[in-house]
JSON list of C-alpha atoms in Angstrom, two decimals:
[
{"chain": "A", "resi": 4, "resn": "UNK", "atom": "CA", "xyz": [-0.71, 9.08, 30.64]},
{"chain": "A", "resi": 5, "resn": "UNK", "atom": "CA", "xyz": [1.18, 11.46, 28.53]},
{"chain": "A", "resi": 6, "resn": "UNK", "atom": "CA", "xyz": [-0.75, 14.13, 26.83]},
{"chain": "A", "resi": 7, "resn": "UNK", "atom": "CA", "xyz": [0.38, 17.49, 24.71]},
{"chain": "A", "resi": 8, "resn": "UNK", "atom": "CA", "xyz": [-1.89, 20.37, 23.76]},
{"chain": "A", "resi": 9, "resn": "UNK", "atom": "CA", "xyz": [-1.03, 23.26, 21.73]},
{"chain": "A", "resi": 10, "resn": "UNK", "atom": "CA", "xyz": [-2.50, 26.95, 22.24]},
{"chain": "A", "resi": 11, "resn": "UNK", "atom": "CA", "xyz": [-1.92, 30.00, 20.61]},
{"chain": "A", "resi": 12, "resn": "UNK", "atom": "CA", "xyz": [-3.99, 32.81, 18.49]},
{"chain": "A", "resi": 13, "resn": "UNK", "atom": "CA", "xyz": [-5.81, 31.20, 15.47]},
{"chain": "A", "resi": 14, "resn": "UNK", "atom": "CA", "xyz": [-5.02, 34.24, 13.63]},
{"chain": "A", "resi": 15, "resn": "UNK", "atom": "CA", "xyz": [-1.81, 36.54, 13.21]},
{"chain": "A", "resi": 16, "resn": "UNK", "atom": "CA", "xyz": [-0.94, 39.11, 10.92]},
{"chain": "A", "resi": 17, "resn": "UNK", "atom": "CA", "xyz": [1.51, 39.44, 8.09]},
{"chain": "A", "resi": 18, "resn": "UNK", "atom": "CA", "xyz": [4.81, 40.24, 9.72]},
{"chain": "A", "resi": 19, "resn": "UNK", "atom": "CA", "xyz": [3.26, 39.89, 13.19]},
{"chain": "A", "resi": 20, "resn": "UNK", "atom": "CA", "xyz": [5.17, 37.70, 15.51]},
{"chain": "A", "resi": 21, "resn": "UNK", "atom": "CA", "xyz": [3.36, 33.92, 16.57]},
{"chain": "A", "resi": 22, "resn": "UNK", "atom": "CA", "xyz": [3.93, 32.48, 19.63]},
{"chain": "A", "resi": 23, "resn": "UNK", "atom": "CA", "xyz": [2.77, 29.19, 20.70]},
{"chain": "A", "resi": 24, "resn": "UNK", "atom": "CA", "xyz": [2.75, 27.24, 23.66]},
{"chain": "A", "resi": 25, "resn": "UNK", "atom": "CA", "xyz": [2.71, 23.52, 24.22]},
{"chain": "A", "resi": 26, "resn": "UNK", "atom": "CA", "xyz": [1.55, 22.47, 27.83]},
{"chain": "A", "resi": 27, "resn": "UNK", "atom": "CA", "xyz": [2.33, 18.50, 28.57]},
{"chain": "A", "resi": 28, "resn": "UNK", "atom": "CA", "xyz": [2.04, 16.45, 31.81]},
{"chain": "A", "resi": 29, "resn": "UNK", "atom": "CA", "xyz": [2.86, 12.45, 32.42]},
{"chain": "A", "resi": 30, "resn": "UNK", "atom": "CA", "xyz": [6.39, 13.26, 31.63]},
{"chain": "A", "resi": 31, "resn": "UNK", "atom": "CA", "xyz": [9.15, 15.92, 32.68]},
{"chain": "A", "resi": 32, "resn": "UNK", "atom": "CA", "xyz": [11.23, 17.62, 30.59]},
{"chain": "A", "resi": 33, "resn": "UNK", "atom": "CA", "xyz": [14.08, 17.61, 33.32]},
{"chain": "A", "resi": 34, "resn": "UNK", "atom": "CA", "xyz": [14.38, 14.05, 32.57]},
{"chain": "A", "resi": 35, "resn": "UNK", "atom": "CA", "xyz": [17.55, 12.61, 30.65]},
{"chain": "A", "resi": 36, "resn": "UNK", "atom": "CA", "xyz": [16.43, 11.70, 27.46]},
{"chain": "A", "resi": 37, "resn": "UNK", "atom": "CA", "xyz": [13.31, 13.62, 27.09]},
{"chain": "A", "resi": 38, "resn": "UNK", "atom": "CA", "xyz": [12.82, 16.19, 24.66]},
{"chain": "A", "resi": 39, "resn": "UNK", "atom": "CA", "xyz": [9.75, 18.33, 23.06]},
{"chain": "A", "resi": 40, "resn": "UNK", "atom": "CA", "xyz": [9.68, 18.90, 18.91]},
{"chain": "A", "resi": 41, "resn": "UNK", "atom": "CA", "xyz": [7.48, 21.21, 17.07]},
{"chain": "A", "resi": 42, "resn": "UNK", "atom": "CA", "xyz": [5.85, 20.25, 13.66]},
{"chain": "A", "resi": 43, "resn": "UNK", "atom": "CA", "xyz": [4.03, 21.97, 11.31]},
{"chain": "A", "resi": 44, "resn": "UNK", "atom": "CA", "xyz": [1.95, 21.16, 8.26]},
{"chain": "A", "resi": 45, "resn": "UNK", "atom": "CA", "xyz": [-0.01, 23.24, 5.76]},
{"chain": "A", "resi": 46, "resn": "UNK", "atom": "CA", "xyz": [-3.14, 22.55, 4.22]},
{"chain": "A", "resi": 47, "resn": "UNK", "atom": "CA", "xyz": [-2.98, 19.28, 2.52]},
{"chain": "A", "resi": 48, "resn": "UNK", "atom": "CA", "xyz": [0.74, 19.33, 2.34]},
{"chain": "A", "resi": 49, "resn": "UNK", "atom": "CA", "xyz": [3.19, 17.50, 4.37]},
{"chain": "A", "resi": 50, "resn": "UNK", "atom": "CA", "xyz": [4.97, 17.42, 7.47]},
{"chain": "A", "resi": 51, "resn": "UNK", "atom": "CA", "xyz": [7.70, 19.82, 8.39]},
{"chain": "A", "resi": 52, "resn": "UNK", "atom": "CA", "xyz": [9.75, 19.49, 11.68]},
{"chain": "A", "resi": 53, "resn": "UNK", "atom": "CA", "xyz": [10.42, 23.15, 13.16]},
{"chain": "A", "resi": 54, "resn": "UNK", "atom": "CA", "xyz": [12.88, 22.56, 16.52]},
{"chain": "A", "resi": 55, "resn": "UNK", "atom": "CA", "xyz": [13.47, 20.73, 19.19]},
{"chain": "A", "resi": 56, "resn": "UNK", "atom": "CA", "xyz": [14.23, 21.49, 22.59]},
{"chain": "A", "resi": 57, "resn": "UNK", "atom": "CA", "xyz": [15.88, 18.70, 25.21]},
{"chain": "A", "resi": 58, "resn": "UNK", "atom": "CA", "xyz": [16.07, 18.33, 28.99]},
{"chain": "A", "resi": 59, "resn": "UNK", "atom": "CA", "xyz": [19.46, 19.64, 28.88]},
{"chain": "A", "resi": 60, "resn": "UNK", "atom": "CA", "xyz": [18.21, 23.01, 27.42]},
{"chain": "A", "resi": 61, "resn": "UNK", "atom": "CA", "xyz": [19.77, 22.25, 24.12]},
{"chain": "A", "resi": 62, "resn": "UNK", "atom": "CA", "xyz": [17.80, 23.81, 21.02]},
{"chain": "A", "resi": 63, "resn": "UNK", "atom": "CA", "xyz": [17.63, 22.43, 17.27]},
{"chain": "A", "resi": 64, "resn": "UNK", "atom": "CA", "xyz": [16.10, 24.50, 14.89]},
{"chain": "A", "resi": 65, "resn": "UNK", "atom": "CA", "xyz": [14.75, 23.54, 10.96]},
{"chain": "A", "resi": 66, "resn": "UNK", "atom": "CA", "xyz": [17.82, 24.67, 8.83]},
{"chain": "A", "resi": 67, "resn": "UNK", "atom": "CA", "xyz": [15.56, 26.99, 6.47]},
{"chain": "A", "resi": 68, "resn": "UNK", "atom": "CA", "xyz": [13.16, 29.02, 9.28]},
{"chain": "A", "resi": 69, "resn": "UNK", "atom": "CA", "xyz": [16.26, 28.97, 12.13]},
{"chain": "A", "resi": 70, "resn": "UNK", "atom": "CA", "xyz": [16.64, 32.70, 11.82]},
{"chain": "A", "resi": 71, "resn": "UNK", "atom": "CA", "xyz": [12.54, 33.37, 12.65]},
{"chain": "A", "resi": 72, "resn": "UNK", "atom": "CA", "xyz": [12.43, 30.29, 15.09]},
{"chain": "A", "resi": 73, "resn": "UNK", "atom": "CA", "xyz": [13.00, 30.43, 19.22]},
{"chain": "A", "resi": 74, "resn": "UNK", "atom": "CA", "xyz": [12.31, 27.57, 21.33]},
{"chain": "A", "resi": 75, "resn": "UNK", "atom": "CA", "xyz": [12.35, 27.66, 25.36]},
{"chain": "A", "resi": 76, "resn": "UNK", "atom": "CA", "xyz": [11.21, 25.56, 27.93]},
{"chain": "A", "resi": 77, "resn": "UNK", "atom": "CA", "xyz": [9.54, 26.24, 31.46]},
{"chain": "A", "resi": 78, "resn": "UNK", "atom": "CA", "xyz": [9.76, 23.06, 33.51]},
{"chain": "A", "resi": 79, "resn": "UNK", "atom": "CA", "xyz": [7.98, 24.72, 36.23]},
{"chain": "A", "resi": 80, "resn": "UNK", "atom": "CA", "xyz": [4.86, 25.05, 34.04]},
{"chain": "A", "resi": 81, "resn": "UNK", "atom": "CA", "xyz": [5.64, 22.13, 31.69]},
{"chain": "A", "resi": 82, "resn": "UNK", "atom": "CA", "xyz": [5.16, 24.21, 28.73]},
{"chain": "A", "resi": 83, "resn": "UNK", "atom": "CA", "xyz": [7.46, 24.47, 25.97]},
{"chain": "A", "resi": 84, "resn": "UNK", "atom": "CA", "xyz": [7.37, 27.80, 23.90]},
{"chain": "A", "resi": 85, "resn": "UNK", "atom": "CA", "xyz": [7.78, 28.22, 20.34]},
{"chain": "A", "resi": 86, "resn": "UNK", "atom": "CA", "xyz": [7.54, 31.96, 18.38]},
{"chain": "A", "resi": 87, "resn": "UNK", "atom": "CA", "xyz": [8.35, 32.43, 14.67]},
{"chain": "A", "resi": 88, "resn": "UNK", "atom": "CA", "xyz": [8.71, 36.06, 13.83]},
{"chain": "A", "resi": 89, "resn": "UNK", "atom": "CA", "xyz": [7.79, 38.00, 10.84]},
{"chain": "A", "resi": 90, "resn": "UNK", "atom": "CA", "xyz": [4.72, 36.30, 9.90]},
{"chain": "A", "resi": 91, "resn": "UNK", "atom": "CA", "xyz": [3.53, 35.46, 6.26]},
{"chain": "A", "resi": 92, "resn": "UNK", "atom": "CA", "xyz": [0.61, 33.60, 4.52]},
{"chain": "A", "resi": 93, "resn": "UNK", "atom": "CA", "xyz": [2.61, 30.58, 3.61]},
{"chain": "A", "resi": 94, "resn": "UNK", "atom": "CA", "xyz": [3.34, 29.87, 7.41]},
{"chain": "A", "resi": 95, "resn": "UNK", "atom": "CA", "xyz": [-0.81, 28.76, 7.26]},
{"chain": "A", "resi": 96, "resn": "UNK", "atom": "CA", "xyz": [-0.54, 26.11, 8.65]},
{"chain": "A", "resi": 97, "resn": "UNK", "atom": "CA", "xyz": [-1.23, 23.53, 11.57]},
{"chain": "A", "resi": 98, "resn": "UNK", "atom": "CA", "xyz": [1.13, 23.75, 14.39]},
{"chain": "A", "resi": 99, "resn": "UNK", "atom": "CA", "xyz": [2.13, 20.11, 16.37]},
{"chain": "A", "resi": 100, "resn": "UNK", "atom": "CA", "xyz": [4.32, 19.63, 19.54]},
{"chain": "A", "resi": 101, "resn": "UNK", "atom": "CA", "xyz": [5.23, 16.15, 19.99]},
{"chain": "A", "resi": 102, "resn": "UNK", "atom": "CA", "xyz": [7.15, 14.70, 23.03]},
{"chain": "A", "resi": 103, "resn": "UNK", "atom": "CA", "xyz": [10.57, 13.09, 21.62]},
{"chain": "A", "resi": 104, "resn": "UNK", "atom": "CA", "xyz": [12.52, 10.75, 23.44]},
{"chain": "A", "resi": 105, "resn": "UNK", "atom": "CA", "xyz": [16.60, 10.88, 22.17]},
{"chain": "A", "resi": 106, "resn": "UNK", "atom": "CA", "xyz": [18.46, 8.98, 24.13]},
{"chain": "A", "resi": 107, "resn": "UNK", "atom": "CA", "xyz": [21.51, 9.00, 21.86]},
{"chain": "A", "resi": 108, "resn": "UNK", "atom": "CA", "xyz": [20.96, 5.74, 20.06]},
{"chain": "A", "resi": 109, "resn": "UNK", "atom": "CA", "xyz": [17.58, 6.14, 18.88]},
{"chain": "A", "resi": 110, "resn": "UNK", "atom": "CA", "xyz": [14.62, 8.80, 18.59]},
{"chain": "A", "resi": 111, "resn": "UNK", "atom": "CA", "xyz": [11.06, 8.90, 18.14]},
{"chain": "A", "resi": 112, "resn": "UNK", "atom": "CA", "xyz": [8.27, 11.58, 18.40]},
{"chain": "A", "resi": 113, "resn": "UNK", "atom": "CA", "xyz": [5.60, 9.14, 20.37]},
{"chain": "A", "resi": 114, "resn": "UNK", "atom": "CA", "xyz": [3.31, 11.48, 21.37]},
{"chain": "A", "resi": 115, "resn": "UNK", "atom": "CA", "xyz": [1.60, 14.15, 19.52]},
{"chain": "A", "resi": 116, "resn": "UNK", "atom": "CA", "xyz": [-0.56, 17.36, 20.57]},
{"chain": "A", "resi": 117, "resn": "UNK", "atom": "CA", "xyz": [-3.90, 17.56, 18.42]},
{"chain": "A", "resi": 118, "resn": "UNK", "atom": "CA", "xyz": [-2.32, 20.79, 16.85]},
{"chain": "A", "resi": 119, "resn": "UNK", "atom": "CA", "xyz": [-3.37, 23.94, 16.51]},
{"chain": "A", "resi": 120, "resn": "UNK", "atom": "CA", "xyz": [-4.58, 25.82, 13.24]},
{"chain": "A", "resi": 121, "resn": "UNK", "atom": "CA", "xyz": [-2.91, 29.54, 12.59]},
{"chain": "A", "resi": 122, "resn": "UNK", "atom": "CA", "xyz": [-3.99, 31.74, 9.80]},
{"chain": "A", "resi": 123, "resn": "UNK", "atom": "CA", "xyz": [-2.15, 34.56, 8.32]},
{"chain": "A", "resi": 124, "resn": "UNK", "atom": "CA", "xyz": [-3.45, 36.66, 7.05]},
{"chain": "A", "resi": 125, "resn": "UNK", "atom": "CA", "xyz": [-4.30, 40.58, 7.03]},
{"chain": "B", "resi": 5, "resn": "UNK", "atom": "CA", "xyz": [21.35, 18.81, 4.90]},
{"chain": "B", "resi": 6, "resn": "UNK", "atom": "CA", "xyz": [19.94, 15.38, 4.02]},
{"chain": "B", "resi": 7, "resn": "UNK", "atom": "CA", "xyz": [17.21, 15.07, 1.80]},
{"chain": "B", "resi": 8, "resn": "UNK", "atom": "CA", "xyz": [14.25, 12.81, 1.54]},
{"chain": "B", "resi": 9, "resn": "UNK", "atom": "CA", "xyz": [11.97, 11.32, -1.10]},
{"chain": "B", "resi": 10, "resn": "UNK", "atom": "CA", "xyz": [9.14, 8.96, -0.45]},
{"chain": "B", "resi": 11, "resn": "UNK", "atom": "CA", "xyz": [8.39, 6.85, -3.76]},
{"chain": "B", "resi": 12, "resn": "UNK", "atom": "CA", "xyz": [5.55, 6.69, -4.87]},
{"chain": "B", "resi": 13, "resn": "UNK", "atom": "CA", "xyz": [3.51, 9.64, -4.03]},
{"chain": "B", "resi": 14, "resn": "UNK", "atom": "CA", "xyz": [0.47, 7.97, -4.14]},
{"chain": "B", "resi": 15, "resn": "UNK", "atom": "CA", "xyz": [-0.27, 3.76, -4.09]},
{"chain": "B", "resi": 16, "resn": "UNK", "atom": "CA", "xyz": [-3.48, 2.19, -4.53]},
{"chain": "B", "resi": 17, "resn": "UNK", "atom": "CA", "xyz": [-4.29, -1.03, -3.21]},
{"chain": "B", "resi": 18, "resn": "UNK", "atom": "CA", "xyz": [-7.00, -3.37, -2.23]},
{"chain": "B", "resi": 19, "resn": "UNK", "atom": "CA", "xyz": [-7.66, -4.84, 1.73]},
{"chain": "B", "resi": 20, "resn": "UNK", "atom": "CA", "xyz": [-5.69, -7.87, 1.67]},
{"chain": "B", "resi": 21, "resn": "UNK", "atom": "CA", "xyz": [-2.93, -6.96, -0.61]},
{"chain": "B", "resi": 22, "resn": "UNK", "atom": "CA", "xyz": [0.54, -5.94, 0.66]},
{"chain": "B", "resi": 23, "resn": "UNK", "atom": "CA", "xyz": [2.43, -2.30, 0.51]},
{"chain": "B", "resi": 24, "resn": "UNK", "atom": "CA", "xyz": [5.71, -1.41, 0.09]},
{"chain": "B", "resi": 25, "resn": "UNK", "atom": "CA", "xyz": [6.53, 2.62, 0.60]},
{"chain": "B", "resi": 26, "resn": "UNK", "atom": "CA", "xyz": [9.92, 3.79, 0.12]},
{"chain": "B", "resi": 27, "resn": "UNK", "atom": "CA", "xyz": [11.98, 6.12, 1.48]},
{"chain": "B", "resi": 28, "resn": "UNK", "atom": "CA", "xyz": [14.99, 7.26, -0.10]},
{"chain": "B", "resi": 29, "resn": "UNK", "atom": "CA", "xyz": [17.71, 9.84, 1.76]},
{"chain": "B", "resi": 30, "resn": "UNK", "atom": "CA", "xyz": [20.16, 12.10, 0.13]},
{"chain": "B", "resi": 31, "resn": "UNK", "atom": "CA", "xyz": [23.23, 10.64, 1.43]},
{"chain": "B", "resi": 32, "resn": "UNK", "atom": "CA", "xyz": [23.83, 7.90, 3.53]},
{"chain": "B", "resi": 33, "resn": "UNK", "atom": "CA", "xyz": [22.61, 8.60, 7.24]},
{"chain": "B", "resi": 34, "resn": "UNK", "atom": "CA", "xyz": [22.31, 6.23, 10.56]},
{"chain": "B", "resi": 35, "resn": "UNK", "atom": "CA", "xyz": [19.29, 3.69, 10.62]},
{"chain": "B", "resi": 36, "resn": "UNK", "atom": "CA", "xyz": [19.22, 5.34, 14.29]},
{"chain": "B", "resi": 37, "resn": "UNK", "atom": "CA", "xyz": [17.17, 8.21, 13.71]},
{"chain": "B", "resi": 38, "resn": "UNK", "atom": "CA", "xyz": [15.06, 6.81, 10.61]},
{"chain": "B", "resi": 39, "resn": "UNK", "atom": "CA", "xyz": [11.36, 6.74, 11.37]},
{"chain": "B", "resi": 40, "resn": "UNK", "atom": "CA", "xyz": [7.76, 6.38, 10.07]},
{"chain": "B", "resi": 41, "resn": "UNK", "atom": "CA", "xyz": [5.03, 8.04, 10.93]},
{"chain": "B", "resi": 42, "resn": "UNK", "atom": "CA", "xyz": [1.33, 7.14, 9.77]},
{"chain": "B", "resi": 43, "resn": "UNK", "atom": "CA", "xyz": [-1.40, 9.99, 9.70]},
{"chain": "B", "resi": 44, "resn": "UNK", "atom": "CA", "xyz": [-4.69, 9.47, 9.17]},
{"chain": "B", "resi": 45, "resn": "UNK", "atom": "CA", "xyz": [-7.41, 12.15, 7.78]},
{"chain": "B", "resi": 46, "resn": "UNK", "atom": "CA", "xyz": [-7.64, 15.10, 10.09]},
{"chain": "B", "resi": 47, "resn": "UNK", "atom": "CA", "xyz": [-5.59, 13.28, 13.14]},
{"chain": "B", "resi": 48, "resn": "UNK", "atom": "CA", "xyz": [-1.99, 14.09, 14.31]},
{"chain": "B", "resi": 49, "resn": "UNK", "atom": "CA", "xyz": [0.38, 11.65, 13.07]},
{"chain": "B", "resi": 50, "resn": "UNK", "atom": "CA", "xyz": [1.43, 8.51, 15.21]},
{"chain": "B", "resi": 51, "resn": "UNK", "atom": "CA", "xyz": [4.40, 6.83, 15.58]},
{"chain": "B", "resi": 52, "resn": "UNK", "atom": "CA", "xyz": [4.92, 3.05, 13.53]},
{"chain": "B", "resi": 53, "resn": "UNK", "atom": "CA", "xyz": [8.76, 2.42, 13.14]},
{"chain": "B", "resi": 54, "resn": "UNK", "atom": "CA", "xyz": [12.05, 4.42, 14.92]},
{"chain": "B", "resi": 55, "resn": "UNK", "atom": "CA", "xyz": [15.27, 2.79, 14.27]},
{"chain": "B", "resi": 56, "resn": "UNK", "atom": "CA", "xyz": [14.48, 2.19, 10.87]},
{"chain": "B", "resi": 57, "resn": "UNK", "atom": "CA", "xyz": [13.14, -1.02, 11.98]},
{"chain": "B", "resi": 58, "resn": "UNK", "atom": "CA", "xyz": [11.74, -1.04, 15.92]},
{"chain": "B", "resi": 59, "resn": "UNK", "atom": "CA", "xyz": [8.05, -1.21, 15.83]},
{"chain": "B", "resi": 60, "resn": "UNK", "atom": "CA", "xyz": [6.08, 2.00, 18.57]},
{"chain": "B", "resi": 61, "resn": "UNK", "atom": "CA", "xyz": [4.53, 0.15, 21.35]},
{"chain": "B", "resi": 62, "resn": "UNK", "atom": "CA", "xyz": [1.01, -1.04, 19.70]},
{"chain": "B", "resi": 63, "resn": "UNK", "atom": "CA", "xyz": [2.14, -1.45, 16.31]},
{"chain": "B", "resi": 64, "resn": "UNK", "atom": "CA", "xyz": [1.44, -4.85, 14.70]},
{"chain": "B", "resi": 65, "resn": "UNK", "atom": "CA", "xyz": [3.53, -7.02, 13.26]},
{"chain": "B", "resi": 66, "resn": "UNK", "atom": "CA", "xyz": [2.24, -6.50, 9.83]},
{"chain": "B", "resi": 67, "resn": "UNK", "atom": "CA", "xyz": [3.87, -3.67, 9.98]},
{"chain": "B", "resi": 68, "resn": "UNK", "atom": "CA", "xyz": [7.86, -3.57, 9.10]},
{"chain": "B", "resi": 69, "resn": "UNK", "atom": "CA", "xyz": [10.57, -1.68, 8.53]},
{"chain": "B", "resi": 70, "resn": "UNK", "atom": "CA", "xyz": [13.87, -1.95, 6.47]},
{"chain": "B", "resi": 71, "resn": "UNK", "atom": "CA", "xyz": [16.73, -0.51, 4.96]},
{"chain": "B", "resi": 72, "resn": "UNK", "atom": "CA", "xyz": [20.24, 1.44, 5.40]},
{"chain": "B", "resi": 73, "resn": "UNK", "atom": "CA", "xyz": [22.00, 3.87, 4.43]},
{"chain": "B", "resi": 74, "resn": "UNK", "atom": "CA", "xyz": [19.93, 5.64, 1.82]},
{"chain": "B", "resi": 75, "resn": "UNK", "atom": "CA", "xyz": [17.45, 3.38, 1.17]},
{"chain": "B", "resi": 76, "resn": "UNK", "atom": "CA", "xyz": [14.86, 2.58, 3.56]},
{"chain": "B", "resi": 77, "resn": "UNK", "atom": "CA", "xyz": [11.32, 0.78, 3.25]},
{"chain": "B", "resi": 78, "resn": "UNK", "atom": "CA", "xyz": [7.92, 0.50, 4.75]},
{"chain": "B", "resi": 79, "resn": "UNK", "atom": "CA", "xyz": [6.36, -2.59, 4.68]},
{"chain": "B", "resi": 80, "resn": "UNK", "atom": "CA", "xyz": [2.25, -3.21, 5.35]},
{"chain": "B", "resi": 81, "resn": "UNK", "atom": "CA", "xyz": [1.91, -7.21, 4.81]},
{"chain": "B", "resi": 82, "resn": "UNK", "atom": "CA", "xyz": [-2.30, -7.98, 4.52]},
{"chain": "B", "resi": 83, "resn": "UNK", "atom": "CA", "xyz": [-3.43, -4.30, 4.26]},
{"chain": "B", "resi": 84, "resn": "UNK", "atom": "CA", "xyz": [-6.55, -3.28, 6.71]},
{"chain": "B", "resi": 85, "resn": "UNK", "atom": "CA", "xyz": [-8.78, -0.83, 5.85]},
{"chain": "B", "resi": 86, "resn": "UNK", "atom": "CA", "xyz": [-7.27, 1.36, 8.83]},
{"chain": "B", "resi": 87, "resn": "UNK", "atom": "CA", "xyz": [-4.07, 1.20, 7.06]},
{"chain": "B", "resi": 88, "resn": "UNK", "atom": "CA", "xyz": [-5.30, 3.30, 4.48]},
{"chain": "B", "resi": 89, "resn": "UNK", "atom": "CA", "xyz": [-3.73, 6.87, 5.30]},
{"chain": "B", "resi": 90, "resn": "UNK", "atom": "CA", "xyz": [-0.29, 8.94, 4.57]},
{"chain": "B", "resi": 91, "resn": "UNK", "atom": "CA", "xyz": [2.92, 7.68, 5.57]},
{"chain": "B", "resi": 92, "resn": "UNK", "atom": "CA", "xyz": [6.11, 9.90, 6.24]},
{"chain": "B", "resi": 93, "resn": "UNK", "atom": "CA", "xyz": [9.24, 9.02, 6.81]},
{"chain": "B", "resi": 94, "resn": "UNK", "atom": "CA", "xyz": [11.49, 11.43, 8.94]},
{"chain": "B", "resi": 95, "resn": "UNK", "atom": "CA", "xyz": [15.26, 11.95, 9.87]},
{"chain": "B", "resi": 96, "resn": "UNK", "atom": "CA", "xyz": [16.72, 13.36, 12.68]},
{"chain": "B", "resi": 97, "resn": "UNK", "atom": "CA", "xyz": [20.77, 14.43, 12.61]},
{"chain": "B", "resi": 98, "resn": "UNK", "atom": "CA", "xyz": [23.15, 16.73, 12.64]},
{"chain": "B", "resi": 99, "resn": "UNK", "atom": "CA", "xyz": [20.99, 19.20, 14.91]},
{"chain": "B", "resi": 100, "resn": "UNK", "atom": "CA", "xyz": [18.43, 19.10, 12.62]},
{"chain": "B", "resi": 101, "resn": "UNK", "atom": "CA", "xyz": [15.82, 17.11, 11.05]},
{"chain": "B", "resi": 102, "resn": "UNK", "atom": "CA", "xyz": [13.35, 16.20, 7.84]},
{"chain": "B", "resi": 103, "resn": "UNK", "atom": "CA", "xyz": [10.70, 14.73, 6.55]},
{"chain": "B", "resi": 104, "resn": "UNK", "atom": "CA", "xyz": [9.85, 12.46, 3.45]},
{"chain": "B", "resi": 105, "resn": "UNK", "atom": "CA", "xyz": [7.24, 14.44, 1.62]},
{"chain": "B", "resi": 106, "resn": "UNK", "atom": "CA", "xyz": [4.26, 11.70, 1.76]},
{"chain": "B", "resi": 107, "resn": "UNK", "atom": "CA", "xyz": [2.85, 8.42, 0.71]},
{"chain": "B", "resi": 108, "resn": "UNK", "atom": "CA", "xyz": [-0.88, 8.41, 0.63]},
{"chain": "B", "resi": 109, "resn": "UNK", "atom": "CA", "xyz": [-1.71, 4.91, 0.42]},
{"chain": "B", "resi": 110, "resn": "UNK", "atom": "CA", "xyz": [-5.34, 4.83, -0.86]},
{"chain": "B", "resi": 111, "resn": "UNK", "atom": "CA", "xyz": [-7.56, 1.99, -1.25]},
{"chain": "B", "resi": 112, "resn": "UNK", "atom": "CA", "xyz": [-8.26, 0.85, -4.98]}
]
């Protein structure tokens, strides 16, 4: 059975640094074609994708936030680490880590964490 | 970076009746990395279609999806009242990815 769960502080400061941490078992991230995304989504708005990391260490990053964003991977743990630096309000939001299968000739996000809620604010 | 607009924003519709979401991309992209993701009230979302058309493990077959190059559709034949939710189409390419901003299919 493949499960996700996200954990990380429920509250960060403006301009503080967040850094959250998606812990997964039933699958291995050293496996070809598997791959771990993060997704966020604020209050009553809609989904936005934030990176992706594969088993080949390769890293994606959303276009807009790819500055703030890192992604990393411990295989040994089976956690996947996101942090997004300087902090603000508008990142509010509920945090998702999905596992991703990309094989090359298709992709899908199958399996989804519960999330985790982060406020920021001062 | 490729765009992508879910029409309409809201759609109301009785149990029974069938549902037709769209999903429309900035520029043409591959039906390869075209999905459609259903989320329910306080839930994560779950997976329906990937490959534009390929229904998840689970999924009935009321459930279908069409389209390429720009356009692609999401189709609910004989709504249930578990259907009723948001539905998001996303896009993965280029090292990146996106997603539709929403359907919320609500029950009239």
């Amino acid at each position: 059975q493949v499960t996700l769960r996200e954990s990380g502080p429920a509250l960060v400061k403006p301009t503080q640094t967040l850094t959250l941490t998606c812990t997964f078992s039933g699958f291995s991230l050293t496996s070809s074609e598997m791959c771990v995304t993060w997704i966020r989504q604020p209050p009553g708005k809609a989904l936005e994708w934030l990176a992706l990391i594969d088993w080949d260490d390769d890293k994606y990053y959303n276009t807009s936030l790819k500055t703030r964003l890192t992604i990393s991977k411990d295989t040994s743990k089976n956690q996947v680490v996101l942090t997004m630096t300087n902090m603000d309000p508008v990142d509010t939001a509920t945090y998702y880590c999905a596992r991703t299968v990309d094989p090359g000739y298709y992709y899908y996000m199958d399996v989804w964490g519960k999330g985790t809620t982060v406020t920021v604010s001062s | 970076e490729v765009a992508l607009t879910q029409s309409p924003g809201t759609l109301s519709l009785s149990p029974g009746e069938r549902a037709t979401l769209s999903c429309r991309a900035s520029q043409s992209v591959s039906n390869v990395y075209l999905g459609w993701y259903q989320q329910k009230p306080g839930q994560a979302p779950s997976l329906l279609i990937y490959g534009a058309s390929t229904r998840a493990t689970g999924i009935p077959d009321r459930f279908s999806g069409t389209g390429s190059g720009t356009d692609f559709s999401l189709t609910i034949d004989r709504l249930e009242p578990e259907d009723f939710a948001v539905y998001y189409c996303h896009l993965y390419g280029n090292s990146t990815a996106t997603f539709g901003q929403g359907t919320n299919l609500e029950i009239k």
